[in-house]
Amino acid sequence: MPAIDVAGEFETIQRLLKPLAHPEWARGLADDVAVLPSRPGHDLVLTKDAIVEGVHFLPDDPLDTVAQKLLRVNLSDLAAKGAEPFGYLLACHWSERCGWPEREAFVSGLRRDQAIFDISLLGGDTVKTPGPASFSATMMGWAPSGAAVSRAGARPGDLLFVTGTIGDGWLGLQAAQATLTLEPERRDALEAAYRTPMPRVEFAPVVLGLATASADVSDGLLADAGHIAEASGVGIEIDLEVLPMSAAAQAWFDGRVDPQAALELLASGGDDYEILLTAPAGAENALRREAERRHLRLTRVGRVTAGQGLSVRYHGQEITPTRTGWTHD
Ligand SMILES: Nc1ncnc2c1ncn2[C@@H]1O[C@H](COP(=O)(O)OP(=O)(O)O)[C@@H](O)[C@H]1O
Ligand SMILES: Cc1ncc(C[n+]2csc(CCOP(=O)(O)OP(=O)(O)O)c2C)c(N)n1
Ligand SMILES: [Mg+2]
Ligand SMILES: [Mg+2]
Ligand SMILES: [Mg+2]
């Protein structure tokens, strides 16, 4: 047996990852595949997002939170569809900096979030790369047959809502890069939002029951609202001045001289992992009740129109934002 600190492929799989594997379906991470029983009356809902050092996380980010961010960005996509997650396939592309202690840290992050979100590891792939580290997960969940919510169901007259607060992830990145001057507790809160966003998994059943269309906010609130508008063939109006902010974001905002420019930055920064959804006006009370029950903030940020594409407003005036969100060119 190799020494325990050898960060090899098979040591990583058998010593580190196998304890996280599903007890039946993952075949002990010692076969070529995972085999899952189907669930009658349900659709299997699948999503895959990768995260790359220097693109999605910082080169000196601790690997336990990198692992958590990987799972959470994927859980966020499933939650926006109303699906309940159960497990994932994991690809690890380890860089030179990923020795045994770093791999142990990564796995401790996976273990923590597996417990929080009640999911298990089903299989994956492990390789070494001479380039920056990257990871991807294929997250799987169940939704009642035919019920998974799409980006395409928004109808004129619907209202637009977003969970939680917007801009903390983007501000957290600025804080981590030392380009923000804020009190230490504010910085910590924002950096935590960047490194370990909280996917709105508990809101998935509400999305399933009440949303006409939904997406998670990864690229930026404006960009992702635009994705819903495009997929649904409708117009979406967003009111910038009602953007929900955390206390830390509000403290940053209060120090800006140009509030409109500041709101544009928050609404296009991305990394929010909140749920953006449309629902008929008649569903608003029920939505608010369900959000309150979960101690989750829910803000009406706009409306769906018979037009086309995104229209951004600031105190009732249409404006042209300099950008709407992140794209990988
Ligand atoms: N390389 C790829 N191969 C197949 N489908 C892809 C690929 N990249 C993205 N997609 C699909 O394109 C759609 C939009 O992707 P993306 O913008 O990453 O969505 P999200 O914001 O939900 O993660 C999704 O349906 C996704 O599965
Ligand atoms: C080091 C670093 N720089 C920039 C960002 C900002 N950022 C990178 S990708 C991205 C958008 C979300 O990632 P993407 O791969 O597009 O996820 P998806 O839309 O597929 O869910 C954002 C806001 C970041 N998270 N980390
Ligand atoms: Mg994606
Ligand atoms: Mg995504
Ligand atoms: Mg994206």
XYZ file of C-alpha atoms and ligand atoms in Angstrom:
385
model
C 0.000 0.000 0.000
C 1.321 3.492 -0.767
C 1.798 5.884 2.134
C -1.362 7.750 3.127
C 0.006 11.089 1.955
C 0.457 10.014 -1.671
C -2.014 12.043 -3.678
C -2.515 9.458 -6.399
C -5.638 8.769 -8.418
C -6.612 5.477 -6.755
C -5.670 6.617 -3.249
C -7.865 9.670 -3.753
C -10.789 7.592 -4.924
C -10.588 4.714 -2.471
C -9.342 6.487 0.658
C -10.938 9.911 0.316
C -13.983 9.647 -1.923
C -15.319 6.145 -1.247
C -16.570 7.086 2.266
C -18.810 9.695 0.569
C -20.294 7.279 -1.951
C -23.882 6.098 -1.981
C -23.948 2.734 -0.177
C -25.661 0.827 -3.010
C -25.821 2.822 -6.228
C -22.151 3.889 -6.459
C -20.832 0.272 -6.487
C -18.126 1.199 -3.998
C -16.509 3.526 -6.589
C -14.885 0.333 -7.842
C -16.856 -0.285 -11.030
C -17.217 1.576 -14.336
C -20.641 2.989 -13.626
C -23.237 3.833 -11.014
C -26.603 2.122 -11.343
C -29.714 3.857 -10.020
C -33.235 2.542 -9.608
C -35.839 4.729 -11.314
C -38.515 6.496 -9.302
C -42.033 5.950 -10.637
C -44.119 9.101 -11.043
C -41.014 11.278 -11.244
C -38.675 12.780 -13.834
C -34.920 12.619 -13.383
C -33.612 16.220 -13.528
C -29.911 16.654 -14.373
C -27.575 19.608 -14.429
C -23.828 20.159 -14.742
C -21.691 23.167 -13.856
C -17.908 23.326 -13.715
C -15.816 25.672 -11.589
C -12.329 26.733 -12.612
C -9.519 28.306 -10.574
C -9.095 31.929 -11.596
C -12.516 31.993 -13.263
C -14.991 30.855 -10.579
C -12.824 30.748 -7.478
C -9.559 32.370 -6.389
C -6.225 30.536 -6.514
C -5.837 30.863 -2.732
C -9.420 29.925 -1.809
C -9.487 27.041 0.704
C -10.373 23.795 -1.059
C -13.126 22.864 1.399
C -15.133 25.916 0.351
C -14.267 25.304 -3.308
C -15.924 21.883 -2.960
C -18.940 23.452 -1.268
C -19.246 26.079 -3.987
C -19.109 23.347 -6.620
C -22.018 21.469 -5.063
C -23.973 24.624 -4.292
C -23.895 26.151 -7.779
C -25.271 22.873 -9.082
C -27.874 22.527 -6.305
C -28.973 26.049 -7.204
C -29.773 25.035 -10.795
C -31.883 22.098 -9.592
C -33.696 24.214 -6.990
C -34.697 26.705 -9.690
C -36.420 23.870 -11.549
C -38.237 22.716 -8.423
C -36.287 19.439 -8.292
C -35.206 17.657 -5.108
C -31.520 16.636 -5.285
C -30.279 13.178 -4.317
C -26.771 12.697 -5.688
C -23.987 13.726 -8.040
C -21.153 12.645 -10.291
C -17.894 14.478 -9.536
C -14.942 15.313 -11.787
C -11.727 16.472 -10.112
C -9.000 18.001 -12.270
C -6.306 18.433 -9.606
C -3.534 20.996 -10.169
C 0.038 20.880 -8.817
C -1.109 22.626 -5.616
C -3.574 19.812 -4.814
C -1.531 17.499 -2.604
C -3.016 15.052 -0.088
C -3.916 17.689 2.571
C -5.660 19.846 -0.051
C -7.577 16.812 -1.318
C -8.568 15.964 2.255
C -9.803 19.534 2.678
C -11.811 19.312 -0.562
C -13.420 16.066 0.600
C -14.265 17.570 4.002
C -16.182 20.299 2.158
C -18.031 17.679 0.124
C -18.846 15.737 3.305
C -20.183 18.852 5.035
C -22.528 19.728 2.173
C -23.610 16.128 1.589
C -24.904 16.198 5.165
C -26.528 19.631 4.832
C -28.285 18.876 1.546
C -28.822 15.116 1.965
C -27.052 14.065 -1.217
C -24.459 11.402 -1.951
C -21.601 10.815 -4.322
C -22.404 8.407 -7.151
C -19.197 8.342 -9.190
C -16.996 10.582 -11.275
C -13.515 11.010 -12.668
C -10.127 11.977 -11.251
C -7.294 13.450 -13.295
C -4.220 15.603 -12.768
C -3.697 18.729 -14.865
C -0.613 20.918 -15.389
C -3.006 23.898 -15.562
C -5.291 25.509 -12.977
C -7.502 23.244 -10.862
C -11.066 22.710 -11.992
C -13.977 20.622 -10.850
C -17.380 19.741 -12.153
C -20.448 18.037 -10.798
C -23.422 16.485 -12.496
C -26.187 16.990 -9.972
C -29.296 14.830 -10.119
C -32.696 15.234 -8.577
C -36.310 14.224 -8.885
C -39.372 16.246 -9.838
C -42.924 14.930 -10.124
C -43.513 13.818 -13.750
C -43.924 16.783 -16.084
C -43.681 19.348 -13.269
C -40.080 20.657 -13.491
C -40.274 24.416 -14.087
C -38.600 25.835 -17.203
C -37.286 29.250 -18.253
C -39.948 29.347 -20.950
C -43.262 29.673 -19.113
C -43.418 33.401 -18.267
C -46.616 35.083 -19.497
C -47.526 38.783 -19.886
C -49.068 39.989 -16.626
C -46.909 37.700 -14.458
C -44.800 39.314 -11.749
C -41.041 38.815 -11.314
C -39.640 37.806 -7.916
C -36.199 37.044 -6.539
C -35.233 35.236 -3.322
C -32.638 36.523 -0.853
C -30.337 39.423 -1.675
C -28.428 40.414 -4.807
C -24.836 41.559 -5.179
C -23.186 39.889 -2.182
C -21.244 37.382 -4.290
C -19.843 40.097 -6.543
C -19.009 42.324 -3.567
C -17.440 39.315 -1.828
C -15.114 38.820 -4.778
C -14.107 42.497 -4.647
C -13.553 42.159 -0.896
C -11.441 39.002 -1.336
C -9.354 40.859 -3.908
C -8.886 43.669 -1.368
C -10.562 46.273 -3.548
C -13.263 47.131 -0.976
C -12.937 49.129 2.212
C -15.559 47.937 4.709
C -15.711 46.916 8.356
C -14.264 43.424 8.946
C -17.658 41.790 9.763
C -19.135 43.180 6.531
C -16.186 41.918 4.525
C -16.457 38.477 6.124
C -20.176 38.244 5.335
C -19.591 39.204 1.697
C -16.616 36.880 1.245
C -18.683 34.040 2.714
C -21.433 34.767 0.165
C -18.816 34.530 -2.599
C -17.159 31.328 -1.328
C -20.189 29.491 0.051
C -23.405 30.812 -1.480
C -26.597 29.298 -0.044
C -28.634 27.600 -2.777
C -32.381 27.963 -2.179
C -33.070 24.248 -2.073
C -35.834 24.678 0.507
C -37.726 26.930 -1.918
C -37.874 24.275 -4.671
C -41.322 22.929 -3.703
C -42.692 26.496 -3.797
C -41.212 27.044 -7.265
C -42.814 23.788 -8.357
C -46.237 24.819 -7.124
C -46.381 28.492 -8.061
C -43.780 29.599 -10.643
C -44.576 29.922 -14.340
C -40.851 30.237 -15.161
C -37.680 30.154 -13.115
C -33.881 30.272 -13.314
C -31.137 30.711 -10.778
C -29.059 33.892 -10.769
C -25.498 32.924 -11.713
C -24.509 35.320 -14.515
C -26.234 38.388 -13.057
C -29.805 39.355 -12.173
C -30.230 41.355 -15.383
C -28.668 38.730 -17.644
C -30.636 35.872 -16.108
C -33.896 37.845 -16.307
C -32.997 38.328 -19.966
C -32.609 34.544 -20.352
C -36.138 34.020 -18.994
C -37.530 36.751 -21.277
C -35.867 35.220 -24.318
C -36.867 31.637 -23.535
C -40.470 32.701 -22.820
C -40.782 35.046 -25.815
C -41.917 37.913 -23.576
C -40.653 41.216 -22.234
C -39.392 41.607 -18.669
C -39.209 44.948 -16.868
C -36.902 45.200 -13.863
C -36.967 48.036 -11.315
C -33.375 48.615 -10.182
C -34.241 50.718 -7.137
C -36.013 47.829 -5.376
C -32.980 45.516 -5.592
C -32.813 43.562 -2.310
C -29.522 44.197 -0.482
C -27.941 42.597 2.560
C -26.818 44.846 5.419
C -23.230 44.560 4.154
C -24.202 45.441 0.578
C -26.282 48.353 1.890
C -23.250 49.657 3.807
C -21.215 49.557 0.584
C -24.062 51.132 -1.400
C -24.478 53.992 1.086
C -20.892 55.021 0.402
C -21.381 55.319 -3.384
C -21.786 58.698 -5.046
C -23.676 57.297 -8.064
C -26.511 55.053 -6.805
C -27.685 54.050 -10.279
C -24.209 52.892 -11.298
C -23.872 51.018 -7.994
C -27.205 49.233 -8.539
C -26.135 48.290 -12.054
C -22.971 46.717 -10.657
C -24.897 44.682 -8.082
C -27.548 43.612 -10.601
C -25.009 42.453 -13.177
C -22.217 41.078 -10.972
C -23.525 37.506 -10.756
C -22.529 34.739 -8.311
C -25.819 35.240 -6.436
C -27.329 31.737 -6.618
C -30.761 33.066 -5.744
C -33.945 31.974 -7.519
C -35.512 34.341 -10.037
C -39.078 33.379 -10.873
C -42.224 34.606 -12.545
C -45.706 33.922 -11.199
C -49.226 35.171 -11.840
C -50.239 38.187 -9.720
C -52.783 35.961 -7.953
C -49.947 33.796 -6.598
C -48.140 36.661 -4.853
C -49.719 36.191 -1.429
C -49.058 32.462 -1.427
C -45.464 33.014 -2.534
C -44.891 35.543 0.252
C -46.424 33.213 2.830
C -44.200 30.313 1.736
C -41.095 32.510 1.751
C -41.905 33.826 5.220
C -42.419 30.294 6.545
C -38.865 29.564 5.406
C -37.497 32.857 6.802
C -36.482 33.681 3.256
C -36.603 37.172 1.810
C -38.648 37.456 -1.382
C -38.737 40.661 -3.424
C -40.922 41.667 -6.340
C -38.385 43.144 -8.740
C -40.406 43.536 -11.912
C -43.071 42.252 -14.263
C -43.614 40.344 -17.485
C -44.952 42.245 -20.501
C -46.121 41.444 -24.001
C -42.905 43.003 -25.356
C -39.564 41.346 -26.091
C -36.410 41.116 -24.017
C -35.201 42.973 -20.961
C -36.101 46.524 -20.017
C -34.273 48.030 -17.035
C -35.781 50.937 -15.121
C -34.537 53.262 -12.430
C -37.338 55.139 -10.614
C -39.643 54.561 -13.574
C -37.224 55.755 -16.272
C -35.891 53.234 -18.770
C -32.084 53.055 -18.677
C -29.445 51.207 -20.690
C -27.132 49.338 -18.326
C -23.481 49.161 -19.358
C -23.554 45.387 -18.823
C -26.079 42.783 -17.706
C -23.923 39.885 -16.536
C -21.037 37.506 -16.908
C -20.347 35.602 -20.126
C -17.572 33.127 -20.977
C -16.164 34.451 -24.242
N -20.936 21.866 -23.300
C -22.271 21.743 -23.260
N -22.862 20.659 -23.777
C -24.192 20.536 -23.724
N -25.013 21.423 -23.188
C -24.488 22.511 -22.641
C -23.095 22.741 -22.649
N -22.860 23.919 -22.036
C -24.055 24.393 -21.640
N -25.048 23.564 -22.015
C -26.495 23.723 -21.801
O -26.871 25.054 -22.120
C -27.891 25.531 -21.243
C -27.470 26.834 -20.604
O -26.287 26.623 -19.866
P -25.835 27.577 -18.686
O -25.861 28.986 -19.119
O -24.539 27.042 -18.162
O -26.991 27.338 -17.651
P -27.049 27.548 -16.089
O -26.962 29.027 -15.868
O -28.378 26.985 -15.764
O -25.929 26.772 -15.469
C -28.158 24.399 -20.259
O -29.242 23.631 -20.744
C -26.901 23.567 -20.336
O -27.131 22.204 -20.030
C -12.017 34.614 -9.563
C -13.380 34.977 -10.061
N -13.526 35.906 -11.018
C -14.761 36.205 -11.479
C -15.868 35.607 -10.957
C -17.247 35.995 -11.461
N -17.855 34.966 -12.262
C -17.163 34.020 -12.903
S -18.134 32.964 -13.755
C -19.532 33.812 -13.317
C -20.901 33.424 -13.801
C -21.366 32.122 -13.229
O -20.579 31.055 -13.709
P -21.050 30.200 -14.963
O -19.959 29.241 -15.305
O -21.527 31.067 -16.059
O -22.238 29.408 -14.297
P -23.663 29.053 -14.930
O -24.223 30.332 -15.493
O -23.399 28.040 -15.971
O -24.434 28.540 -13.773
C -19.217 34.884 -12.495
C -20.189 35.846 -11.939
C -15.673 34.632 -9.968
N -16.696 33.930 -9.451
N -14.427 34.338 -9.520
Mg -24.224 26.108 -16.423
Mg -25.678 27.116 -13.246
Mg -23.316 31.349 -16.931
